[in-house]
Tab-separated table of C-alpha atoms and ligand atoms in Angstrom:
chain	number	residue	atom	x	y	z
X	1	MET	CA	30.000	7.049	1.777
X	2	GLU	CA	26.627	6.100	3.235
X	3	ARG	CA	23.479	7.948	2.157
X	4	THR	CA	20.124	8.454	3.891
X	5	LEU	CA	16.757	10.061	3.226
X	6	ILE	CA	15.437	13.013	5.210
X	7	LEU	CA	11.982	14.544	4.817
X	8	ILE	CA	11.316	17.987	6.280
X	9	LYS	CA	7.673	17.590	7.310
X	10	PRO	CA	4.738	20.039	7.006
X	11	ASP	CA	5.003	21.273	10.631
X	12	ALA	CA	8.598	22.382	9.973
X	13	ILE	CA	7.624	23.999	6.684
X	14	GLY	CA	4.667	25.771	8.338
X	15	ARG	CA	6.734	26.936	11.316
X	16	GLY	CA	9.530	28.377	9.197
X	17	LEU	CA	12.162	25.899	10.399
X	18	ILE	CA	13.470	24.763	6.995
X	19	GLY	CA	16.696	26.746	7.172
X	20	LYS	CA	17.446	25.850	10.800
X	21	ILE	CA	16.969	22.133	10.122
X	22	ILE	CA	19.139	22.097	7.016
X	23	THR	CA	21.762	24.109	8.904
X	24	ARG	CA	21.871	21.445	11.649
X	25	PHE	CA	22.772	18.794	9.070
X	26	GLU	CA	25.296	21.040	7.309
X	27	GLU	CA	26.957	22.109	10.559
X	28	LYS	CA	27.240	18.481	11.669
X	29	GLY	CA	29.377	17.861	8.588
X	30	LEU	CA	26.839	15.949	6.504
X	31	LYS	CA	26.787	16.664	2.787
X	32	LEU	CA	23.684	17.172	0.670
X	33	ALA	CA	23.696	14.795	-2.299
X	34	GLY	CA	20.164	15.804	-3.365
X	35	ILE	CA	17.371	18.177	-2.334
X	36	LYS	CA	13.893	18.955	-3.664
X	37	PHE	CA	10.421	20.264	-2.790
X	38	LEU	CA	7.521	17.918	-3.515
X	39	LYS	CA	3.856	17.246	-2.754
X	40	LEU	CA	3.441	13.705	-1.399
X	41	THR	CA	0.774	11.626	-3.140
X	42	ASP	CA	-1.450	9.141	-1.352
X	43	ALA	CA	0.302	6.267	-3.174
X	44	LEU	CA	3.799	7.455	-2.223
X	45	LEU	CA	2.743	7.869	1.434
X	46	SER	CA	1.135	4.409	1.534
X	47	GLU	CA	4.429	2.933	0.307
X	48	HIS	CA	6.597	5.084	2.581
X	49	TYR	CA	4.570	4.318	5.722
X	50	SER	CA	3.562	0.732	4.746
X	51	HIS	CA	5.031	-0.544	8.069
X	52	LEU	CA	2.330	1.496	9.855
X	53	ALA	CA	-0.637	0.580	7.598
X	54	ASP	CA	-2.497	-1.303	10.357
X	55	LYS	CA	-2.088	1.462	12.968
X	56	PRO	CA	-5.036	3.657	13.990
X	57	PHE	CA	-3.010	6.811	13.242
X	58	PHE	CA	-2.163	5.808	9.639
X	59	GLY	CA	-4.883	8.023	8.081
X	60	GLY	CA	-3.838	10.870	10.372
X	61	ILE	CA	-0.183	10.810	9.331
X	62	LYS	CA	-1.142	10.660	5.649
X	63	ARG	CA	-3.388	13.733	6.031
X	64	PHE	CA	-0.703	15.536	8.044
X	65	MET	CA	2.044	14.782	5.513
X	66	GLN	CA	-0.106	16.318	2.756
X	67	LEU	CA	-0.812	19.634	4.536
X	68	THR	CA	2.032	21.348	2.653
X	69	PRO	CA	4.727	20.239	0.209
X	70	VAL	CA	7.678	18.603	1.954
X	71	ILE	CA	11.413	18.826	1.349
X	72	ALA	CA	13.246	15.606	0.523
X	73	ILE	CA	16.988	15.567	1.160
X	74	CYS	CA	19.541	12.869	0.477
X	75	LEU	CA	22.374	13.262	3.002
X	76	GLU	CA	25.784	11.687	2.672
X	77	GLY	CA	28.465	10.976	5.279
X	78	LEU	CA	30.294	8.362	7.299
X	79	ASP	CA	27.738	6.215	9.179
X	80	CYS	CA	25.194	8.732	7.943
X	81	VAL	CA	22.039	6.688	8.719
X	82	GLU	CA	22.716	6.205	12.424
X	83	THR	CA	24.262	9.642	12.876
X	84	THR	CA	21.250	11.315	11.318
X	85	ARG	CA	18.736	9.347	13.409
X	86	ARG	CA	20.620	10.444	16.544
X	87	LEU	CA	20.627	14.059	15.379
X	88	CYS	CA	16.830	13.941	14.841
X	89	GLY	CA	15.963	12.394	18.238
X	90	ILE	CA	13.249	9.889	19.183
X	91	THR	CA	9.776	9.791	17.590
X	92	LYS	CA	7.924	11.288	20.582
X	93	ALA	CA	9.401	14.753	20.203
X	94	ARG	CA	8.560	16.120	23.654
X	95	GLU	CA	10.707	13.380	25.191
X	96	ALA	CA	13.534	13.661	22.649
X	97	ALA	CA	16.921	14.639	24.050
X	98	PRO	CA	17.787	18.334	24.162
X	99	GLY	CA	20.255	19.131	21.414
X	100	THR	CA	18.378	16.995	18.884
X	101	ILE	CA	16.152	18.551	16.213
X	102	ARG	CA	12.966	17.064	17.694
X	103	GLY	CA	14.163	17.601	21.264
X	104	ASP	CA	14.854	21.290	20.736
X	105	TRP	CA	11.931	22.330	18.564
X	106	ALA	CA	8.942	19.944	18.781
X	107	MET	CA	6.348	18.631	21.258
X	108	SER	CA	4.299	16.085	19.281
X	109	VAL	CA	4.565	12.475	18.089
X	110	GLN	CA	2.962	13.216	14.724
X	111	ALA	CA	4.295	16.749	14.219
X	112	ASN	CA	7.916	15.831	14.843
X	113	LEU	CA	9.503	17.937	12.088
X	114	VAL	CA	11.609	15.363	10.243
X	115	HIS	CA	11.734	11.858	8.861
X	116	ALA	CA	15.067	10.030	8.759
X	117	SER	CA	15.598	6.496	7.390
X	118	ASP	CA	15.962	3.973	10.219
X	119	SER	CA	18.458	1.463	8.744
X	120	ILE	CA	20.947	1.206	5.894
X	121	GLU	CA	18.585	-1.106	4.006
X	122	THR	CA	15.615	1.253	4.445
X	123	ALA	CA	17.789	4.230	3.508
X	124	ASN	CA	18.774	2.621	0.208
X	125	GLN	CA	15.112	1.937	-0.613
X	126	GLU	CA	13.931	5.383	0.501
X	127	VAL	CA	16.601	7.317	-1.405
X	128	LYS	CA	15.542	5.407	-4.558
X	129	ARG	CA	11.859	6.054	-3.755
X	130	PHE	CA	12.335	9.824	-3.619
X	131	PHE	CA	15.218	10.529	-6.009
X	132	ASP	CA	16.101	9.580	-9.576
X	133	ASP	CA	19.819	8.962	-10.149
X	134	SER	CA	19.986	12.217	-12.142
X	135	GLU	CA	18.851	14.167	-9.045
X	136	LEU	CA	21.749	12.949	-6.869
X	137	PHE	CA	25.107	14.661	-7.186
X	138	GLU	CA	28.725	13.844	-6.476
X	139	TYR	CA	30.887	16.884	-5.810
X	140	GLU	CA	33.615	18.017	-3.446
X	141	ILE	CA	32.993	20.346	-0.522
X	142	ALA	CA	35.958	22.435	0.597
X	143	LEU	CA	35.753	21.374	4.236
X	144	THR	CA	35.914	17.588	3.791
X	145	SER	CA	39.508	17.351	5.058
X	146	MET	CA	38.511	19.338	8.171
X	147	ILE	CA	35.477	17.105	8.843
X	148	TYR	CA	37.148	13.679	8.490
X	149	SER	CA	40.605	12.206	9.056
X	150	GLU	CA	42.531	10.707	6.118
X	151	ASP	CA	41.713	7.215	7.454
X	152	GLU	CA	38.023	7.960	7.567
X	153	LEU	CA	38.078	9.185	3.980
X	154	ARG	CA	39.740	6.029	2.659
T	1	TYD	P1	7.907	5.626	13.017
T	1	TYD	O1	8.476	5.066	11.744
T	1	TYD	O2	7.533	4.679	14.112
T	1	TYD	O3	8.891	6.726	13.696
T	1	TYD	P2	10.114	7.607	13.148
T	1	TYD	O4	9.537	8.713	12.300
T	1	TYD	O5	10.761	8.160	14.393
T	1	TYD	O6	11.023	6.684	12.379
T	1	TYD	O7	6.584	6.477	12.677
T	1	TYD	C1	6.520	7.268	11.524
T	1	TYD	C2	5.728	8.506	11.843
T	1	TYD	O8	4.398	8.168	12.185
T	1	TYD	C3	6.240	9.289	13.055
T	1	TYD	O9	7.345	10.121	12.737
T	1	TYD	C4	5.024	10.069	13.440
T	1	TYD	C5	3.876	9.120	13.104
T	1	TYD	N1	3.381	8.431	14.320
T	1	TYD	C6	2.203	8.877	14.895
T	1	TYD	O10	1.587	9.838	14.409
T	1	TYD	N2	1.742	8.249	16.035
T	1	TYD	C7	2.424	7.204	16.600
T	1	TYD	O11	1.970	6.667	17.640
T	1	TYD	C8	3.663	6.763	15.985
T	1	TYD	C9	4.448	5.616	16.584
T	1	TYD	C10	4.103	7.399	14.845
């Protein structure tokens, strides 16, 4: 099954939304393959946000992302990358659709609670960037047969 990288950002940590955000992913039917708390270094952030290096807000996001430790999660599921992006909502949180994580709980572009990989290729790179193989787990959850059809599990 497909995997993607989620970061729970400092605004979510500071606002006490960790549990609610993880619950949204769990209740959707996505499975956690890995989870950890970490302090982002300048080097890791430069690599992670390299596509934004020439933007005026680059320094701002790096400072923001270092305000607290963040939580990195590797989620697993069918079409997980696209499904997760939809669940998070668009970047500008105050315009994100109600029902999404950003749409329900955030107002800002920078402080938009979560990062989610934006393509399968990026997801593969980002999962490797944040997790060693030994930190990712394969296990069965009891509800799998209630979440997917037999065809979808093949
Ligand atoms: P981006 O990869 O464009 O969005 P997304 O997180 O939805 O994939 O941008 C990465 C982060 O950079 C974004 O979550 C918040 C921050 N950012 C700003 O602070 N100002 C901006 O104008 C943009 C576009 C992004």
